[in-house]
Coordinates of C-alpha atoms and ligand atoms in Angstrom, one line a residue:
M1 CA -55.1 -21.0 26.6
K2 CA -56.3 -20.4 30.1
Q3 CA -54.0 -18.6 32.5
L4 CA -51.8 -21.0 34.3
P5 CA -52.7 -19.9 37.9
Y6 CA -56.4 -20.6 36.9
I7 CA -55.5 -24.1 35.7
L8 CA -53.4 -24.9 38.7
S9 CA -56.1 -23.7 41.0
L10 CA -58.4 -26.3 39.5
V11 CA -56.0 -29.1 40.3
P12 CA -56.8 -30.7 43.7
G13 CA -54.0 -30.3 46.2
V14 CA -52.3 -27.6 44.1
A15 CA -53.5 -24.5 45.9
F16 CA -50.2 -22.8 46.4
L17 CA -50.7 -20.4 43.6
S18 CA -53.4 -18.6 45.5
S19 CA -50.7 -17.7 48.0
C20 CA -48.0 -17.0 45.5
G21 CA -48.9 -13.4 45.0
N22 CA -48.4 -12.9 48.7
A23 CA -44.6 -13.1 48.8
A24 CA -44.1 -11.8 52.3
Q25 CA -46.0 -14.6 53.9
Q26 CA -43.7 -17.5 52.9
K27 CA -40.0 -18.0 52.2
T28 CA -39.0 -19.6 55.5
E29 CA -41.4 -22.4 56.2
K30 CA -42.7 -25.1 54.0
Q31 CA -45.6 -24.2 51.9
P32 CA -47.5 -27.5 51.7
N33 CA -48.4 -27.3 48.1
K34 CA -45.3 -25.8 46.5
P35 CA -43.6 -28.6 44.6
N36 CA -40.3 -30.1 45.4
V37 CA -37.9 -30.3 42.5
V38 CA -35.6 -33.2 41.7
Y39 CA -33.5 -32.4 38.7
L40 CA -31.5 -35.5 37.6
I41 CA -29.0 -35.0 34.8
A42 CA -27.3 -38.0 33.4
D43 CA -24.0 -37.8 31.6
D44 CA -23.6 -38.6 27.9
L45 CA -26.9 -40.5 27.7
G46 CA -28.4 -40.7 24.2
I47 CA -32.0 -40.3 23.2
G48 CA -31.7 -43.8 21.9
D49 CA -30.5 -45.3 25.1
L50 CA -33.8 -45.7 26.9
S51 CA -36.5 -48.2 26.2
C52 CA -39.1 -45.4 26.6
Y53 CA -37.4 -43.7 23.6
G54 CA -37.5 -46.8 21.6
A55 CA -34.4 -48.8 22.6
T56 CA -35.0 -52.5 22.3
K57 CA -31.6 -53.9 23.3
V58 CA -31.5 -52.4 26.7
H59 CA -34.3 -52.1 29.2
T60 CA -34.8 -49.2 31.5
P61 CA -38.0 -50.0 33.5
N62 CA -37.7 -47.2 36.0
L63 CA -37.2 -44.5 33.5
D64 CA -39.9 -46.0 31.4
C65 CA -42.2 -45.8 34.4
L66 CA -41.1 -42.2 35.1
A67 CA -41.8 -41.3 31.4
G68 CA -45.2 -43.2 31.5
Q69 CA -46.3 -41.2 34.5
G70 CA -45.0 -37.9 33.1
L71 CA -44.4 -35.8 30.0
Q72 CA -41.8 -37.3 27.6
F73 CA -40.2 -34.7 25.4
T74 CA -39.2 -35.7 21.9
N75 CA -37.8 -32.3 20.8
A76 CA -35.8 -31.2 23.7
Y77 CA -32.2 -29.9 23.5
A78 CA -29.2 -29.2 25.7
T79 CA -27.6 -25.9 24.8
S80 CA -24.3 -27.6 24.2
A81 CA -22.8 -30.9 23.0
T82 CA -20.5 -31.2 26.1
S83 CA -21.0 -31.2 29.8
T84 CA -19.6 -28.1 31.3
P85 CA -21.4 -25.6 29.0
S86 CA -24.6 -27.6 29.0
R87 CA -24.8 -27.5 32.8
F88 CA -23.7 -23.9 32.9
G89 CA -26.6 -23.0 30.7
L90 CA -29.1 -24.9 32.8
L91 CA -28.0 -23.4 36.1
T92 CA -27.4 -19.8 35.0
G93 CA -30.1 -19.5 32.2
M94 CA -27.4 -17.9 30.0
Y95 CA -26.1 -19.4 26.8
P96 CA -22.6 -20.6 27.8
W97 CA -20.9 -19.3 24.7
R98 CA -21.4 -15.8 26.0
Q99 CA -18.8 -16.4 28.6
E100 CA -15.2 -17.4 27.7
N101 CA -14.2 -20.1 30.2
T102 CA -17.1 -22.5 29.7
G103 CA -15.3 -25.2 27.7
I104 CA -14.8 -28.7 29.2
A105 CA -13.4 -27.9 32.6
P106 CA -10.3 -29.7 34.0
G107 CA -10.5 -31.1 37.5
N108 CA -8.7 -28.1 39.1
S109 CA -10.7 -25.4 37.2
E110 CA -11.9 -22.4 39.2
L111 CA -15.6 -22.2 39.8
I112 CA -16.8 -20.9 36.4
I113 CA -20.1 -19.5 37.6
D114 CA -19.5 -16.1 39.0
T115 CA -20.6 -15.9 42.6
A116 CA -22.4 -12.7 41.8
C117 CA -24.6 -14.6 39.3
V118 CA -28.1 -15.4 40.5
T119 CA -28.4 -19.1 39.7
M120 CA -31.4 -21.3 39.6
A121 CA -30.4 -22.7 42.9
D122 CA -30.2 -19.1 44.3
M123 CA -33.8 -18.6 43.1
F124 CA -35.0 -21.7 44.8
K125 CA -33.2 -20.7 48.0
E126 CA -34.8 -17.3 47.9
E127 CA -38.1 -19.1 47.7
G128 CA -37.4 -20.9 50.9
Y129 CA -36.3 -24.2 49.4
A130 CA -33.5 -26.4 50.8
T131 CA -31.1 -26.9 47.9
A132 CA -28.4 -29.5 47.2
A133 CA -25.9 -30.4 44.4
I134 CA -25.1 -34.1 44.5
G135 CA -22.9 -36.1 42.1
K136 CA -21.1 -34.9 39.0
W137 CA -20.4 -31.2 39.1
H138 CA -17.9 -30.2 36.4
L139 CA -18.3 -26.4 36.8
G140 CA -15.1 -25.9 38.7
L141 CA -14.4 -25.1 42.3
G142 CA -12.3 -22.5 44.1
P143 CA -10.6 -19.3 42.9
K144 CA -8.8 -18.6 39.6
G145 CA -5.4 -20.2 39.4
G146 CA -6.3 -23.8 40.3
T147 CA -8.3 -25.4 43.1
N148 CA -6.5 -26.2 46.3
F149 CA -8.1 -29.4 47.5
N150 CA -6.7 -29.2 51.0
G151 CA -8.5 -27.2 53.7
K152 CA -11.7 -25.3 52.7
I153 CA -12.3 -25.1 49.0
K154 CA -14.0 -21.7 48.3
P155 CA -15.9 -20.6 46.4
N156 CA -17.9 -23.8 46.1
T157 CA -21.5 -24.6 45.2
Q158 CA -22.6 -23.1 48.5
D159 CA -21.6 -19.7 47.1
I160 CA -24.0 -20.1 44.2
G161 CA -27.2 -21.2 45.9
F162 CA -26.7 -24.7 47.1
D163 CA -27.1 -25.4 50.9
Y164 CA -25.4 -28.7 50.6
E165 CA -23.0 -30.3 48.2
Y166 CA -21.6 -33.8 47.8
I167 CA -19.9 -33.7 44.4
I168 CA -17.5 -35.2 42.0
P169 CA -15.5 -32.1 41.1
A170 CA -15.2 -32.7 37.4
T171 CA -15.7 -36.0 35.6
V172 CA -14.9 -39.5 36.6
D173 CA -12.0 -39.7 34.1
R174 CA -10.4 -36.6 35.6
V175 CA -8.3 -36.2 38.7
P176 CA -8.8 -35.7 41.6
C177 CA -10.8 -38.9 42.1
V178 CA -12.4 -37.7 45.4
F179 CA -15.7 -36.4 46.6
V180 CA -16.1 -32.8 47.9
E181 CA -18.6 -32.3 50.7
N182 CA -19.4 -28.7 51.6
G183 CA -16.0 -27.4 50.5
H184 CA -13.9 -30.3 52.0
V185 CA -12.6 -33.4 50.4
D186 CA -14.5 -36.2 52.0
G187 CA -12.2 -38.6 54.0
L188 CA -9.0 -36.6 53.4
D189 CA -6.2 -37.1 55.8
P190 CA -4.6 -33.7 56.4
K191 CA -1.2 -35.5 56.7
D192 CA -1.6 -36.7 53.1
P193 CA -2.5 -33.6 51.2
I194 CA -3.6 -33.7 47.6
T195 CA -1.7 -32.2 44.7
V196 CA -3.3 -31.9 41.3
S197 CA -1.8 -30.7 38.0
Y198 CA -3.1 -30.6 34.4
D199 CA 0.3 -29.6 33.1
H200 CA 2.9 -32.0 34.4
K201 CA 3.3 -35.1 36.5
V202 CA 3.2 -34.5 40.3
G203 CA 4.3 -37.1 42.9
D204 CA 5.4 -40.6 42.1
W205 CA 2.2 -42.4 41.4
P206 CA 2.3 -44.5 38.2
T207 CA 0.8 -43.1 35.0
G208 CA -0.7 -44.9 32.1
A209 CA 2.0 -43.5 29.8
E210 CA 4.9 -44.9 31.9
N211 CA 3.3 -48.0 33.3
P212 CA 0.8 -49.4 30.8
E213 CA 1.2 -52.8 32.4
L214 CA -0.5 -51.6 35.6
V215 CA -3.6 -50.5 33.7
K216 CA -6.8 -52.6 33.8
L217 CA -8.8 -50.4 31.4
K218 CA -6.6 -49.3 28.5
P219 CA -7.1 -45.9 26.9
S220 CA -8.0 -45.5 23.2
Q221 CA -7.3 -41.8 23.3
G222 CA -5.6 -39.6 25.9
H223 CA -6.4 -40.8 29.4
N224 CA -2.8 -41.9 30.1
N225 CA -1.9 -39.8 33.2
T226 CA -2.2 -40.8 36.8
I227 CA -3.6 -44.3 37.4
I228 CA -6.3 -44.5 40.1
N229 CA -7.9 -47.9 40.8
G230 CA -6.2 -49.4 37.7
I231 CA -7.7 -46.7 35.5
P232 CA -5.5 -44.1 33.9
R233 CA -7.1 -40.6 34.1
I234 CA -6.8 -37.2 32.6
G235 CA -4.5 -35.1 34.8
W236 CA -1.9 -36.0 37.4
M237 CA -2.5 -36.3 41.2
T238 CA -0.8 -37.5 44.3
G239 CA -1.9 -37.6 47.9
G240 CA -5.4 -38.0 49.4
K241 CA -5.2 -41.8 49.4
S242 CA -7.8 -42.2 52.1
A243 CA -10.2 -40.1 50.1
L244 CA -10.0 -41.8 46.7
W245 CA -13.3 -43.2 45.4
N246 CA -13.9 -46.7 44.3
D247 CA -15.4 -46.4 40.8
E248 CA -17.7 -49.4 41.4
D249 CA -19.3 -47.6 44.4
I250 CA -19.9 -44.1 43.0
A251 CA -23.5 -44.8 41.9
D252 CA -24.4 -46.2 45.3
I253 CA -22.7 -43.4 47.2
I254 CA -24.3 -40.5 45.3
T255 CA -27.7 -42.2 45.3
Q256 CA -27.5 -42.7 49.0
K257 CA -26.6 -39.0 49.5
A258 CA -29.5 -37.9 47.3
K259 CA -31.9 -40.2 49.2
D260 CA -30.6 -38.8 52.6
F261 CA -31.1 -35.3 51.4
I262 CA -34.6 -36.0 50.3
V263 CA -35.5 -37.8 53.6
N264 CA -33.9 -35.0 55.7
H265 CA -35.9 -32.4 53.8
K266 CA -39.2 -34.2 53.5
D267 CA -40.9 -31.5 55.6
T268 CA -39.5 -28.6 53.7
N269 CA -39.5 -27.6 50.1
F270 CA -36.4 -28.8 48.4
F271 CA -34.5 -28.5 45.1
L272 CA -32.1 -31.4 44.5
Y273 CA -29.8 -31.1 41.5
M274 CA -28.2 -34.5 41.0
G275 CA -25.7 -35.3 38.3
T276 CA -24.9 -39.0 37.7
Q277 CA -21.5 -40.0 36.5
D278 CA -23.3 -42.6 34.5
V279 CA -22.9 -43.1 31.6
H280 CA -19.7 -41.2 31.1
V281 CA -16.3 -43.0 30.8
P282 CA -14.7 -44.8 32.5
R283 CA -17.9 -46.9 32.6
V284 CA -17.4 -49.0 35.8
P285 CA -20.6 -50.7 36.9
H286 CA -21.1 -52.1 40.4
P287 CA -20.7 -55.9 40.3
R288 CA -24.6 -56.1 40.6
F289 CA -24.8 -54.6 37.1
A290 CA -21.6 -55.9 35.5
G291 CA -22.4 -58.1 32.6
K292 CA -26.2 -57.7 33.0
S293 CA -27.0 -55.8 29.9
G294 CA -25.2 -58.0 27.4
L295 CA -24.0 -54.8 25.8
G296 CA -20.7 -54.4 27.7
T297 CA -20.1 -51.8 30.4
R298 CA -21.8 -49.0 28.5
G299 CA -25.0 -51.0 28.6
D300 CA -24.4 -52.0 32.2
V301 CA -24.1 -48.5 33.4
I302 CA -27.3 -47.6 31.7
L303 CA -28.9 -50.2 33.9
Q304 CA -27.1 -48.7 36.9
L305 CA -28.5 -45.3 36.0
D306 CA -32.0 -46.7 35.7
W307 CA -31.5 -48.2 39.2
T308 CA -30.5 -44.8 40.6
V309 CA -33.7 -43.3 39.1
G310 CA -35.7 -46.1 40.6
E311 CA -34.2 -45.5 44.1
I312 CA -35.1 -41.8 44.0
M313 CA -38.6 -42.7 42.8
K314 CA -39.0 -45.2 45.7
T315 CA -37.8 -42.7 48.2
L316 CA -40.3 -40.1 47.1
D317 CA -43.0 -42.8 47.2
S318 CA -42.1 -44.0 50.6
L319 CA -42.3 -40.5 52.0
K320 CA -45.6 -39.9 50.1
I321 CA -44.2 -36.8 48.4
A322 CA -44.0 -38.1 44.9
D323 CA -47.3 -36.5 43.9
N324 CA -46.0 -33.0 44.6
T325 CA -42.5 -33.4 43.4
I326 CA -41.4 -32.3 40.0
F327 CA -39.0 -35.0 38.8
V328 CA -37.0 -33.9 35.8
F329 CA -34.7 -36.4 34.1
C330 CA -32.4 -35.5 31.2
S331 CA -29.0 -35.9 29.7
D332 CA -26.3 -33.2 29.5
N333 CA -25.4 -33.9 25.9
G334 CA -25.6 -36.6 23.3
P335 CA -24.1 -40.1 23.4
V336 CA -20.6 -41.2 22.5
I337 CA -19.5 -44.8 22.0
D338 CA -15.7 -44.8 22.2
D339 CA -14.8 -41.8 24.4
G340 CA -11.2 -42.6 25.1
Y341 CA -11.1 -46.1 26.8
Q342 CA -11.0 -49.5 25.2
D343 CA -14.2 -50.7 26.8
Q344 CA -15.5 -52.5 23.7
A345 CA -18.5 -50.2 23.7
A346 CA -18.6 -50.3 19.9
E347 CA -18.0 -54.0 19.5
L348 CA -20.7 -54.9 22.0
L349 CA -23.5 -52.6 20.8
N350 CA -25.3 -55.6 19.4
G351 CA -27.6 -53.4 17.3
H352 CA -28.2 -50.9 20.0
T353 CA -28.5 -47.3 18.7
P354 CA -27.7 -44.6 21.3
M355 CA -28.0 -41.9 18.7
K356 CA -31.2 -43.3 17.2
H357 CA -31.2 -42.2 13.6
Y358 CA -29.6 -38.9 14.3
R359 CA -26.3 -37.8 12.9
G360 CA -23.2 -37.0 15.0
G361 CA -23.1 -37.6 18.7
K362 CA -21.6 -35.9 21.8
Y363 CA -19.4 -33.0 20.6
S364 CA -21.3 -32.5 17.4
S365 CA -23.5 -29.7 15.9
Y366 CA -25.6 -32.4 14.3
E367 CA -28.7 -33.6 16.1
A368 CA -27.2 -36.4 18.2
G369 CA -25.0 -33.8 19.8
T370 CA -27.6 -32.0 21.7
R371 CA -31.0 -33.7 21.2
I372 CA -31.6 -35.3 24.6
P373 CA -34.1 -37.4 26.5
F374 CA -36.1 -35.1 28.7
I375 CA -38.9 -36.2 31.1
V376 CA -41.0 -34.2 33.5
R377 CA -43.1 -36.0 36.0
W378 CA -45.3 -34.1 38.4
P379 CA -48.3 -36.4 39.2
A380 CA -50.3 -33.6 41.0
M381 CA -50.1 -31.4 37.9
V382 CA -48.7 -32.9 34.7
K383 CA -50.8 -35.1 32.6
P384 CA -48.8 -38.0 31.2
G385 CA -48.1 -37.9 27.5
K386 CA -45.7 -36.8 24.9
Q387 CA -44.4 -33.3 24.3
Q388 CA -43.3 -32.6 20.8
A389 CA -42.7 -28.9 21.1
L390 CA -39.2 -27.5 20.6
F391 CA -37.7 -27.0 24.0
S392 CA -34.3 -26.0 25.3
M393 CA -32.9 -26.8 28.7
V394 CA -31.9 -23.1 29.1
D395 CA -35.6 -22.4 29.6
V396 CA -36.0 -24.5 32.7
Y397 CA -34.8 -21.6 34.9
A398 CA -37.3 -19.0 33.7
S399 CA -40.1 -21.6 33.6
M400 CA -39.5 -22.5 37.2
A401 CA -39.4 -18.8 38.1
E402 CA -42.8 -18.4 36.5
L403 CA -44.1 -21.4 38.4
L404 CA -43.0 -19.9 41.7
K405 CA -44.1 -16.4 40.6
H406 CA -40.5 -15.4 41.3
P407 CA -39.6 -12.1 39.6
L408 CA -36.2 -12.3 37.8
Q409 CA -34.2 -9.1 38.0
K410 CA -32.8 -7.6 34.8
G411 CA -29.7 -9.5 33.6
V412 CA -30.6 -12.7 35.5
A413 CA -31.0 -15.8 33.4
P414 CA -30.8 -13.6 30.3
D415 CA -31.4 -16.3 27.7
S416 CA -33.9 -18.3 29.6
Q417 CA -37.5 -17.9 28.5
N418 CA -40.7 -18.8 30.3
E419 CA -41.9 -21.9 28.6
L420 CA -43.8 -23.2 31.6
E421 CA -46.8 -24.3 29.6
T422 CA -44.7 -26.5 27.4
F423 CA -42.8 -27.7 30.4
L424 CA -46.0 -28.8 32.1
G425 CA -47.7 -30.0 28.9
L426 CA -50.4 -27.3 29.1
G427 CA -49.4 -26.2 25.6
N428 CA -47.2 -27.3 22.8
K429 CA -45.9 -24.1 21.4
D430 CA -42.4 -24.4 19.9
R431 CA -39.7 -22.1 21.3
D432 CA -39.3 -19.3 18.8
C433 CA -35.8 -20.6 18.0
I434 CA -33.0 -22.4 19.8
V435 CA -29.3 -22.0 19.6
Q436 CA -26.8 -24.7 20.2
Q437 CA -23.0 -25.1 20.4
N438 CA -20.7 -27.9 19.5
L439 CA -17.3 -28.8 21.0
N440 CA -15.5 -25.9 19.4
N441 CA -18.3 -23.4 19.8
T442 CA -19.7 -23.5 16.3
L443 CA -23.2 -22.4 16.7
S444 CA -26.4 -23.7 15.1
I445 CA -29.9 -22.4 15.2
I446 CA -33.2 -24.3 14.9
K447 CA -36.4 -22.6 14.0
G448 CA -39.5 -24.4 12.8
D449 CA -38.5 -27.1 10.4
W450 CA -35.1 -25.7 9.7
K451 CA -31.6 -26.0 11.2
Y452 CA -28.8 -23.8 10.2
I453 CA -25.1 -24.4 11.2
E454 CA -22.9 -21.5 10.9
P455 CA -19.7 -21.8 8.7
S456 CA -16.6 -22.7 10.6
G457 CA -13.0 -23.2 9.9
M458 CA -12.6 -25.8 12.6
P459 CA -11.9 -29.4 11.7
A460 CA -14.8 -31.5 10.6
I461 CA -13.6 -34.4 12.9
E462 CA -11.2 -34.0 15.7
R463 CA -9.3 -37.3 15.7
W464 CA -9.7 -37.9 19.4
T465 CA -13.5 -37.6 19.3
K466 CA -14.0 -39.8 16.2
T467 CA -17.3 -37.9 15.9
E468 CA -18.3 -35.7 13.1
L469 CA -18.4 -32.3 14.7
G470 CA -20.5 -30.6 12.0
N471 CA -17.9 -27.9 11.2
N472 CA -17.8 -26.9 7.6
P473 CA -16.5 -23.7 6.0
K474 CA -19.7 -23.5 4.1
P475 CA -23.1 -22.7 5.6
Q476 CA -25.3 -25.8 6.3
L477 CA -29.0 -26.0 6.2
Y478 CA -31.1 -29.0 7.0
N479 CA -34.8 -29.6 6.9
L480 CA -35.3 -31.5 10.2
I481 CA -38.8 -32.7 9.2
N482 CA -37.9 -34.2 5.8
D483 CA -34.4 -35.1 6.7
P484 CA -34.0 -35.6 10.5
S485 CA -30.7 -37.5 9.8
E486 CA -29.3 -34.3 8.2
K487 CA -28.1 -36.2 5.1
E488 CA -28.6 -33.4 2.7
N489 CA -27.2 -29.9 3.1
V490 CA -29.8 -27.8 1.2
A491 CA -28.2 -24.3 1.9
A492 CA -27.5 -23.7 -1.8
Q493 CA -31.1 -24.4 -2.7
H494 CA -32.5 -22.0 -0.1
P495 CA -30.3 -18.9 0.1
D496 CA -33.3 -16.9 1.6
I497 CA -33.7 -19.3 4.5
V498 CA -29.9 -19.3 5.1
K499 CA -29.9 -15.5 5.1
G500 CA -32.9 -15.4 7.5
L501 CA -31.5 -17.9 10.0
S502 CA -27.9 -16.5 9.9
G503 CA -29.4 -13.1 10.6
L504 CA -31.5 -14.4 13.4
L505 CA -28.4 -16.1 14.9
E506 CA -26.5 -12.8 14.8
Q507 CA -29.5 -11.2 16.5
V508 CA -29.4 -13.7 19.3
K509 CA -25.6 -13.4 19.7
N510 CA -26.0 -9.6 20.0
S511 CA -29.2 -9.7 22.1
Y512 CA -27.4 -9.7 25.4
K513 CA -24.0 -8.5 26.4
K514 CA -22.5 -9.4 29.7
D515 CA -21.2 -6.2 31.3
Ligands
NG6_1 C1 -12.6 -35.2 26.4 C2 -12.2 -36.6 26.8 C3 -13.5 -37.4 27.1 C4 -14.4 -36.7 28.0 C5 -14.7 -35.3 27.5 C6 -15.6 -34.5 28.5 C7 -10.1 -37.4 25.8 C8 -9.5 -38.1 24.7 N1 -11.4 -37.3 25.8 O1 -11.5 -34.4 26.3 O2 -13.2 -38.7 27.5 O3 -13.9 -36.7 29.3 O4 -13.5 -34.6 27.4 O5 -16.8 -35.1 28.6 O6 -9.5 -37.0 26.8 S1 -18.0 -34.3 29.2 O7 -19.2 -35.1 29.0 O8 -17.7 -34.1 30.6 O9 -18.1 -33.0 28.5
CA2 CA1 -21.5 -35.1 29.3

């Protein structure tokens, strides 16, 4: 394999590496050939949800186009089977299970990334990039003890490397149902302050539990606290009426914010981290998409997500910056069908298979929990094709650092490895091994053909998830090549492999200690 700088220097228009060694020269003004980065992370989207990954019942032309022009990964994984830890791993380059408070964050959680942490956004910023976080956040805001949504919310994403934020604090099924822009709730009337609680009812707004007759989307599990726009949420809130979002408009709003950011920074290098609320529950498509998929609202919001991707692609094209923009698209964890609302997602599947042939789903240690769609498009540099190498999202950080020739200090992004050649399709070497985490932190490790799931006393299915979590008091071993659907636990037949992989997992666990 040739050295990457050599290869890049051969690519017309990609001359920036010749100047990369000369760090002093840059940092403040645009370096014409340094790529912009758009990182678009969808929510709960399955590897079987896109037509470029084989879906036939739903069509995603924009994503298919992105994949066709880029590198489509077939063996890429999120670190975790839920959103908060998965995003934490991406932005910090650290396995989230090394830090305690990285479980699914409530809407009033503190910012769970330590402001002292050098995040991937910090790295881009240090390299002179304009940086933004737009859309779903779900990594908490404010200090320990609960976010105060009135006045300036601090710390916010601007304290961990983002110049601009326009974010949904947690998930769309969690209060508060408002956007936060640079530490302030957008549209908040100070005379109508927001109160949020995850312990008890606050204020007098109706709840799903008390007033089920007011609900237009009924819960199937949980989701019976404060009703906002006819949808009962997780958590209670009151106040902030003028700031409440309309669920139908969320995709339009965050897409517009993302487009504005790109347009405003077309003459600088930028890093845009965008999280869509699609396709998380409650699935509320804009009327333009409602009923269009024939698969119910879950299918409709896949179309909406595809539209969002198309809008970003068009914006890059119209500014003539698509060629030198790395556009990464992925999901944060695997798909789920019924995730707590009676939206008929299961009844209307019509043969659609969000999990493909993989076992489990969101929350699970099995493959459908963390195996994700992952696409990298960079027309100036990446040859379109398929990437079959084993790849983990935790490696995006160190790979980007390598691309920018940005030295990472000791302790920064401790679990992130430089896999730039895989990322760009210049090689197809598997990561040595990858570690993943399910809902209740049971770890599994993949190496070569094998996957080992550590024994766990946790329940095999949590009633509210309806998903097999993959917990088992006995060790589990699957051969992912012969048995990608993980039907047969062959741990008893291969004690040597179990021993090797459990030892390797212990080694990874002990390889880094946060001090
Ligand atoms: C669960 C919610 C689910 C979803 C999930 C987080 C219930 C019954 N289920 O607790 O609806 O919000 O948390 O999803 O409340 S994630 O994709 O953001 O991790
Ligand atoms: Ca998610």
